[in-house]
mmCIF file of C-alpha atoms in Angstrom:
data_model
loop_
_atom_site.group_PDB
_atom_site.id
_atom_site.type_symbol
_atom_site.label_atom_id
_atom_site.label_comp_id
_atom_site.label_asym_id
_atom_site.label_seq_id
_atom_site.Cartn_x
_atom_site.Cartn_y
_atom_site.Cartn_z
ATOM 1 C CA MET V 1127 0.000 0.000 0.000
ATOM 2 C CA GLU V 1128 1.248 3.437 -0.926
ATOM 3 C CA ARG V 1129 1.702 6.065 1.705
ATOM 4 C CA ARG V 1130 -0.792 8.367 -0.042
ATOM 5 C CA SER V 1131 -3.676 5.869 -0.186
ATOM 6 C CA PHE V 1132 -2.933 4.726 3.363
ATOM 7 C CA LEU V 1133 -3.241 8.254 4.676
ATOM 8 C CA LYS V 1134 -6.445 8.793 2.718
ATOM 9 C CA GLY V 1135 -7.995 5.665 4.149
ATOM 10 C CA PHE V 1136 -6.797 6.475 7.650
ATOM 11 C CA GLY V 1137 -8.205 9.945 7.396
ATOM 12 C CA ALA V 1138 -11.575 8.678 6.275
ATOM 13 C CA VAL V 1139 -11.737 6.177 9.114
ATOM 14 C CA SER V 1140 -10.778 8.688 11.755
ATOM 15 C CA ALA V 1141 -13.297 11.173 10.382
ATOM 16 C CA CYS V 1142 -15.983 8.514 10.694
ATOM 17 C CA ALA V 1143 -14.838 7.645 14.192
ATOM 18 C CA ALA V 1144 -15.100 11.280 15.165
ATOM 19 C CA LEU V 1145 -18.576 11.531 13.686
ATOM 20 C CA VAL V 1146 -20.084 8.407 15.203
ATOM 21 C CA PRO V 1147 -20.018 9.430 18.856
ATOM 22 C CA SER V 1148 -21.468 12.830 18.048
ATOM 23 C CA ILE V 1149 -24.326 11.207 16.134
ATOM 24 C CA VAL V 1150 -25.013 8.838 19.019
ATOM 25 C CA SER V 1151 -24.989 11.567 21.625
ATOM 26 C CA ALA V 1152 -27.272 13.745 19.500
ATOM 27 C CA ALA V 1153 -29.719 10.858 19.187
ATOM 28 C CA ASP V 1154 -29.555 10.299 22.935
ATOM 29 C CA GLU V 1155 -30.299 13.911 23.637
ATOM 30 C CA ALA V 1156 -33.195 13.898 21.203
ATOM 31 C CA LYS V 1157 -34.604 10.901 23.063
ATOM 32 C CA LYS V 1158 -34.161 12.609 26.402
ATOM 33 C CA VAL V 1159 -37.367 14.610 26.078
ATOM 34 C CA THR V 1160 -39.001 13.866 29.379
ATOM 35 C CA GLY V 1161 -42.471 14.707 30.510
ATOM 36 C CA PRO V 1162 -43.275 16.741 33.591
ATOM 37 C CA ASN V 1163 -44.327 13.697 35.632
ATOM 38 C CA GLU V 1164 -41.739 11.151 34.580
ATOM 39 C CA MET V 1165 -41.992 8.024 36.720
ATOM 40 C CA SER V 1166 -40.712 4.465 36.420
ATOM 41 C CA VAL V 1167 -42.722 1.302 37.103
ATOM 42 C CA GLU V 1168 -40.690 0.554 40.237
ATOM 43 C CA SER V 1169 -41.334 3.908 41.884
ATOM 44 C CA ALA V 1170 -44.985 3.938 40.820
ATOM 45 C CA LEU V 1171 -45.471 0.466 42.314
ATOM 46 C CA ALA V 1172 -43.735 1.519 45.515
ATOM 47 C CA ALA V 1173 -45.985 4.583 45.761
ATOM 48 C CA ILE V 1174 -49.121 2.478 45.232
ATOM 49 C CA THR V 1175 -48.369 -0.555 47.374
ATOM 50 C CA GLY V 1176 -45.951 0.857 49.917
ATOM 51 C CA GLY V 1177 -43.693 -2.180 49.416
ATOM 52 C CA LYS V 1178 -46.418 -4.803 49.862
ATOM 53 C CA PRO V 1179 -46.385 -7.800 47.502
ATOM 54 C CA VAL V 1180 -48.572 -7.782 44.392
ATOM 55 C CA THR V 1181 -49.956 -11.167 43.327
ATOM 56 C CA PRO V 1182 -51.102 -11.839 39.754
ATOM 57 C CA SER V 1183 -54.674 -13.088 39.959
ATOM 58 C CA THR V 1184 -57.423 -14.302 37.646
ATOM 59 C CA LYS V 1185 -59.893 -12.260 39.719
ATOM 60 C CA VAL V 1186 -58.612 -9.174 37.936
ATOM 61 C CA SER V 1187 -59.505 -9.114 34.286
ATOM 62 C CA LEU V 1188 -57.790 -6.644 32.031
ATOM 63 C CA SER V 1189 -58.944 -6.372 28.479
ATOM 64 C CA ALA V 1190 -56.878 -4.477 25.965
ATOM 65 C CA PRO V 1191 -56.223 -5.183 22.274
ATOM 66 C CA GLU V 1192 -53.243 -7.460 21.541
ATOM 67 C CA ILE V 1193 -52.302 -5.296 18.582
ATOM 68 C CA ALA V 1194 -53.104 -1.592 18.640
ATOM 69 C CA GLU V 1195 -52.692 0.044 15.245
ATOM 70 C CA ASN V 1196 -52.809 3.507 16.744
ATOM 71 C CA GLY V 1197 -51.066 3.975 20.073
ATOM 72 C CA ALA V 1198 -52.896 7.252 20.681
ATOM 73 C CA VAL V 1199 -56.179 5.515 21.434
ATOM 74 C CA VAL V 1200 -55.953 2.130 23.138
ATOM 75 C CA PRO V 1201 -59.144 1.006 24.883
ATOM 76 C CA VAL V 1202 -58.482 -0.559 28.278
ATOM 77 C CA LYS V 1203 -61.084 -2.202 30.486
ATOM 78 C CA VAL V 1204 -60.462 -3.498 34.006
ATOM 79 C CA SER V 1205 -62.905 -5.400 36.147
ATOM 80 C CA VAL V 1206 -62.344 -7.152 39.452
ATOM 81 C CA GLU V 1207 -64.463 -9.943 40.932
ATOM 82 C CA SER V 1208 -65.723 -8.636 44.234
ATOM 83 C CA PRO V 1209 -68.996 -8.575 46.197
ATOM 84 C CA MET V 1210 -68.439 -4.804 46.781
ATOM 85 C CA SER V 1211 -69.867 -4.986 50.301
ATOM 86 C CA ALA V 1212 -68.779 -2.664 53.103
ATOM 87 C CA ASN V 1213 -66.379 -5.285 54.488
ATOM 88 C CA ASP V 1214 -65.122 -6.754 51.254
ATOM 89 C CA HIS V 1215 -64.690 -4.407 48.340
ATOM 90 C CA VAL V 1216 -62.118 -3.131 45.892
ATOM 91 C CA LYS V 1217 -60.699 0.111 47.216
ATOM 92 C CA ALA V 1218 -58.771 1.145 44.143
ATOM 93 C CA ILE V 1219 -57.863 0.200 40.608
ATOM 94 C CA HIS V 1220 -54.585 1.501 39.204
ATOM 95 C CA VAL V 1221 -53.777 1.378 35.490
ATOM 96 C CA LEU V 1222 -50.101 1.551 34.502
ATOM 97 C CA ALA V 1223 -48.494 1.623 31.062
ATOM 98 C CA THR V 1224 -45.081 0.152 31.882
ATOM 99 C CA LYS V 1225 -42.983 1.855 29.201
ATOM 100 C CA ASN V 1226 -44.565 5.276 28.983
ATOM 101 C CA ASN V 1227 -42.541 8.214 30.254
ATOM 102 C CA ASN V 1228 -44.985 8.558 33.111
ATOM 103 C CA VAL V 1229 -46.257 5.024 33.709
ATOM 104 C CA ARG V 1230 -49.302 6.134 35.687
ATOM 105 C CA CYS V 1231 -52.528 6.412 33.674
ATOM 106 C CA ALA V 1232 -55.289 6.531 36.253
ATOM 107 C CA ASN V 1233 -55.794 5.773 39.940
ATOM 108 C CA VAL V 1234 -59.472 5.027 40.536
ATOM 109 C CA TYR V 1235 -60.707 4.970 44.131
ATOM 110 C CA LEU V 1236 -63.960 3.039 44.339
ATOM 111 C CA THR V 1237 -66.594 2.727 47.059
ATOM 112 C CA PRO V 1238 -69.181 -0.037 47.758
ATOM 113 C CA ALA V 1239 -71.806 2.253 46.157
ATOM 114 C CA ASN V 1240 -70.269 1.440 42.764
ATOM 115 C CA GLY V 1241 -71.848 -2.024 42.995
ATOM 116 C CA GLU V 1242 -69.221 -3.462 40.675
ATOM 117 C CA ALA V 1243 -65.470 -2.956 40.491
ATOM 118 C CA SER V 1244 -64.996 -1.888 36.921
ATOM 119 C CA PHE V 1245 -63.222 0.876 35.096
ATOM 120 C CA ALA V 1246 -62.763 1.570 31.406
ATOM 121 C CA THR V 1247 -60.985 4.273 29.475
ATOM 122 C CA ARG V 1248 -58.694 4.873 26.498
ATOM 123 C CA ILE V 1249 -54.987 5.450 26.955
ATOM 124 C CA LYS V 1250 -51.955 6.501 24.924
ATOM 125 C CA LEU V 1251 -49.071 4.067 24.499
ATOM 126 C CA GLY V 1252 -45.680 5.238 23.221
ATOM 127 C CA THR V 1253 -44.342 1.837 22.183
ATOM 128 C CA THR V 1254 -45.136 -1.865 22.419
ATOM 129 C CA GLN V 1255 -45.415 -2.580 26.124
ATOM 130 C CA ASP V 1256 -47.249 -4.256 28.980
ATOM 131 C CA VAL V 1257 -50.338 -2.650 30.440
ATOM 132 C CA LEU V 1258 -50.634 -3.423 34.134
ATOM 133 C CA ALA V 1259 -53.758 -3.242 36.284
ATOM 134 C CA ILE V 1260 -53.439 -3.336 40.059
ATOM 135 C CA ALA V 1261 -56.443 -3.790 42.327
ATOM 136 C CA GLU V 1262 -56.235 -2.796 45.983
ATOM 137 C CA LEU V 1263 -58.706 -4.740 48.133
ATOM 138 C CA SER V 1264 -60.253 -3.548 51.375
ATOM 139 C CA ASN V 1265 -58.265 -6.151 53.310
ATOM 140 C CA GLY V 1266 -55.034 -4.523 52.198
ATOM 141 C CA THR V 1267 -53.896 -7.030 49.575
ATOM 142 C CA PHE V 1268 -52.936 -6.208 46.025
ATOM 143 C CA LEU V 1269 -53.879 -8.230 42.950
ATOM 144 C CA SER V 1270 -52.716 -7.602 39.422
ATOM 145 C CA ALA V 1271 -53.249 -8.480 35.783
ATOM 146 C CA LYS V 1272 -51.015 -7.728 32.848
ATOM 147 C CA GLN V 1273 -51.362 -7.694 29.089
ATOM 148 C CA ASN V 1274 -48.892 -7.017 26.335
ATOM 149 C CA VAL V 1275 -50.062 -4.591 23.662
ATOM 150 C CA LYS V 1276 -48.200 -4.365 20.371
ATOM 151 C CA VAL V 1277 -48.247 -0.820 19.068
ATOM 152 C CA THR V 1278 -47.683 -0.163 15.367
ATOM 153 C CA ILE V 1279 -47.728 3.656 15.536
ATOM 154 C CA GLY V 1280 -46.748 5.260 18.835
ATOM 155 C CA GLY V 1281 -49.149 7.671 20.456
ATOM 156 C CA CYS V 1282 -46.801 10.050 22.248
ATOM 157 C CA GLY V 1283 -45.433 11.929 19.248
ATOM 158 C CA MET Q 1299 -63.555 21.901 28.915
ATOM 159 C CA LYS Q 1300 -66.867 20.560 27.604
ATOM 160 C CA THR Q 1301 -68.229 17.506 29.343
ATOM 161 C CA LEU Q 1302 -70.987 14.975 28.891
ATOM 162 C CA ILE Q 1303 -72.356 12.240 31.169
ATOM 163 C CA LYS Q 1304 -74.166 9.215 29.787
ATOM 164 C CA ILE Q 1305 -75.958 6.482 31.707
ATOM 165 C CA LYS Q 1306 -76.222 3.057 30.058
ATOM 166 C CA PRO Q 1307 -78.720 1.481 29.659
ATOM 167 C CA LYS Q 1308 -81.329 4.233 29.494
ATOM 168 C CA ASP Q 1309 -83.966 2.292 31.429
ATOM 169 C CA TYR Q 1310 -83.055 0.950 34.854
ATOM 170 C CA LYS Q 1311 -84.669 0.007 38.141
ATOM 171 C CA VAL Q 1312 -83.600 0.467 41.760
ATOM 172 C CA GLY Q 1313 -80.920 -2.124 42.463
ATOM 173 C CA ASP Q 1314 -79.616 -2.298 38.896
ATOM 174 C CA ILE Q 1315 -75.970 -1.706 38.139
ATOM 175 C CA VAL Q 1316 -75.584 0.879 35.375
ATOM 176 C CA LYS Q 1317 -72.526 2.155 33.529
ATOM 177 C CA VAL Q 1318 -71.661 5.819 33.826
ATOM 178 C CA ASP Q 1319 -69.667 7.302 30.925
ATOM 179 C CA PHE Q 1320 -67.991 10.600 31.605
ATOM 180 C CA MET Q 1321 -66.650 12.286 28.469
ATOM 181 C CA ALA Q 1322 -64.599 15.456 28.344
ATOM 182 C CA MET Q 1323 -63.352 17.488 25.419
ATOM 183 C CA HIS Q 1324 -59.740 17.991 26.388
ATOM 184 C CA PRO Q 1325 -56.405 18.086 24.484
ATOM 185 C CA MET Q 1326 -54.587 15.943 27.129
ATOM 186 C CA GLU Q 1327 -51.146 17.292 26.126
ATOM 187 C CA SER Q 1328 -48.372 15.110 27.509
ATOM 188 C CA GLY Q 1329 -45.754 17.859 27.695
ATOM 189 C CA MET Q 1330 -43.500 15.857 25.369
ATOM 190 C CA ARG Q 1331 -44.950 16.693 21.977
ATOM 191 C CA LYS Q 1332 -43.245 19.280 19.774
ATOM 192 C CA ASP Q 1333 -45.295 21.772 17.851
ATOM 193 C CA LYS Q 1334 -44.595 21.099 14.163
ATOM 194 C CA ASP Q 1335 -44.603 24.799 13.177
ATOM 195 C CA THR Q 1336 -42.642 26.391 15.996
ATOM 196 C CA GLY Q 1337 -40.506 23.431 17.152
ATOM 197 C CA GLN Q 1338 -41.343 24.295 20.734
ATOM 198 C CA ILE Q 1339 -42.488 21.674 23.216
ATOM 199 C CA VAL Q 1340 -46.202 22.045 23.909
ATOM 200 C CA PRO Q 1341 -46.639 22.381 27.684
ATOM 201 C CA ALA Q 1342 -48.485 19.624 29.522
ATOM 202 C CA HIS Q 1343 -52.220 20.145 29.824
ATOM 203 C CA TYR Q 1344 -54.240 17.252 31.165
ATOM 204 C CA ILE Q 1345 -57.152 16.376 33.440
ATOM 205 C CA ASN Q 1346 -55.701 15.422 36.808
ATOM 206 C CA GLU Q 1347 -58.710 14.831 39.018
ATOM 207 C CA VAL Q 1348 -62.252 13.602 38.417
ATOM 208 C CA ASN Q 1349 -64.704 13.120 41.281
ATOM 209 C CA PHE Q 1350 -68.035 11.334 40.900
ATOM 210 C CA LEU Q 1351 -70.594 12.153 43.612
ATOM 211 C CA PHE Q 1352 -74.019 10.566 44.003
ATOM 212 C CA ASN Q 1353 -76.361 12.732 46.096
ATOM 213 C CA ASP Q 1354 -73.287 14.662 47.296
ATOM 214 C CA LYS Q 1355 -71.673 11.472 48.629
ATOM 215 C CA MET Q 1356 -68.332 10.437 47.151
ATOM 216 C CA LEU Q 1357 -68.847 7.596 44.703
ATOM 217 C CA THR Q 1358 -65.511 7.411 42.918
ATOM 218 C CA LYS Q 1359 -62.429 9.568 43.020
ATOM 219 C CA MET Q 1360 -59.965 9.443 40.156
ATOM 220 C CA ILE Q 1361 -56.451 10.765 39.839
ATOM 221 C CA THR Q 1362 -55.575 10.793 36.164
ATOM 222 C CA TRP Q 1363 -52.407 11.544 34.216
ATOM 223 C CA GLU Q 1364 -51.387 12.649 30.762
ATOM 224 C CA SER Q 1365 -51.380 9.054 29.465
ATOM 225 C CA LEU Q 1366 -55.131 9.195 28.891
ATOM 226 C CA SER Q 1367 -56.153 9.697 25.274
ATOM 227 C CA VAL Q 1368 -57.321 12.973 23.796
ATOM 228 C CA ASN Q 1369 -60.967 13.635 24.746
ATOM 229 C CA PRO Q 1370 -60.974 10.932 27.400
ATOM 230 C CA VAL Q 1371 -63.927 8.729 28.258
ATOM 231 C CA LEU Q 1372 -63.993 7.376 31.801
ATOM 232 C CA THR Q 1373 -66.451 4.584 32.554
ATOM 233 C CA ILE Q 1374 -67.445 3.376 36.018
ATOM 234 C CA SER Q 1375 -70.350 1.417 37.491
ATOM 235 C CA LEU Q 1376 -73.095 2.699 39.744
ATOM 236 C CA LYS Q 1377 -75.533 0.631 41.769
ATOM 237 C CA VAL Q 1378 -78.796 2.570 41.596
ATOM 238 C CA SER Q 1379 -79.954 2.951 45.205
ATOM 239 C CA GLY Q 1380 -82.746 5.384 44.396
ATOM 240 C CA ALA Q 1381 -83.476 8.636 42.630
ATOM 241 C CA GLY Q 1382 -80.931 11.393 42.890
ATOM 242 C CA THR Q 1383 -78.282 13.419 41.171
ATOM 243 C CA LEU Q 1384 -74.946 12.230 39.887
ATOM 244 C CA LYS Q 1385 -72.448 15.049 39.920
ATOM 245 C CA VAL Q 1386 -69.035 14.967 38.271
ATOM 246 C CA LEU Q 1387 -66.314 17.455 39.166
ATOM 247 C CA ALA Q 1388 -63.332 17.522 36.816
ATOM 248 C CA LYS Q 1389 -60.137 19.534 37.194
ATOM 249 C CA ASP Q 1390 -57.138 19.971 34.934
ATOM 250 C CA ASN Q 1391 -53.558 20.959 35.737
ATOM 251 C CA LYS Q 1392 -54.127 24.530 34.515
ATOM 252 C CA GLY Q 1393 -56.853 25.072 37.111
ATOM 253 C CA ASP Q 1394 -59.884 24.623 34.867
ATOM 254 C CA ASN Q 1395 -62.798 23.345 36.974
ATOM 255 C CA VAL Q 1396 -65.957 21.879 35.482
ATOM 256 C CA GLU Q 1397 -69.010 20.639 37.306
ATOM 257 C CA SER Q 1398 -71.641 18.661 35.434
ATOM 258 C CA SER Q 1399 -74.555 16.612 36.664
ATOM 259 C CA VAL Q 1400 -77.221 14.216 35.507
ATOM 260 C CA ALA Q 1401 -80.452 13.095 37.164
ATOM 261 C CA ILE Q 1402 -80.786 9.434 38.128
ATOM 262 C CA THR Q 1403 -84.440 8.463 37.731
ATOM 263 C CA PRO Q 1404 -85.088 4.741 38.164
ATOM 264 C CA LYS Q 1405 -88.290 3.346 36.672
ATOM 265 C CA GLY Q 1406 -90.461 1.086 38.782
#
């Protein structure tokens, strides 16, 4: 290899090497747009349960589409089997979208006057992720249900 | 914020469990979206509290976040214990307060 071509090649490589990190860091910074209420699943769970265990249960039914074409409108329905009496009722239903910037969607505090522990709404999902429903019972235990939703077009643009 | 309350089904008796749909016209800005024309981030603007009261007694309290869709619909159940008024108080993070109500009139 001639000295001239070697230097040319070397120069090109080093120029690329110099460019790559700057591209990566720019992409990282672009991704770093954070919402005003950013919260991770771990801290949201800790805030809801206060460190108590959450058991997955078939008593909680979470219905959400398996594939959502539009992440901006994803219908979510949660219902919990419960007699809803004064002594035995569902105190709260929490809906979490595990990969959104702020995972919390809604905390719904129910009373026995509801007659039925159910909640439905439509949420935004940024990417493909798990939707998590946590039910807090009047005896202080926490039950959960989870469903993966594949999102083709993100809803947090 | 414009709101609407719907009771489903339309005909119900005392003791029935009905669905209450609360709808609000609201942009539900997440605070992460960039305006396409100006390139500025649109500040967060979302409903953060919705209270359902039946005859002035707390039925359901909701704390909501920006992850709800634009023009959210919130559905809960209500066991009809008699005639009365269902009142819904909604607040957003910019201090907009809206109170709306619907009469509960069981038949038979």
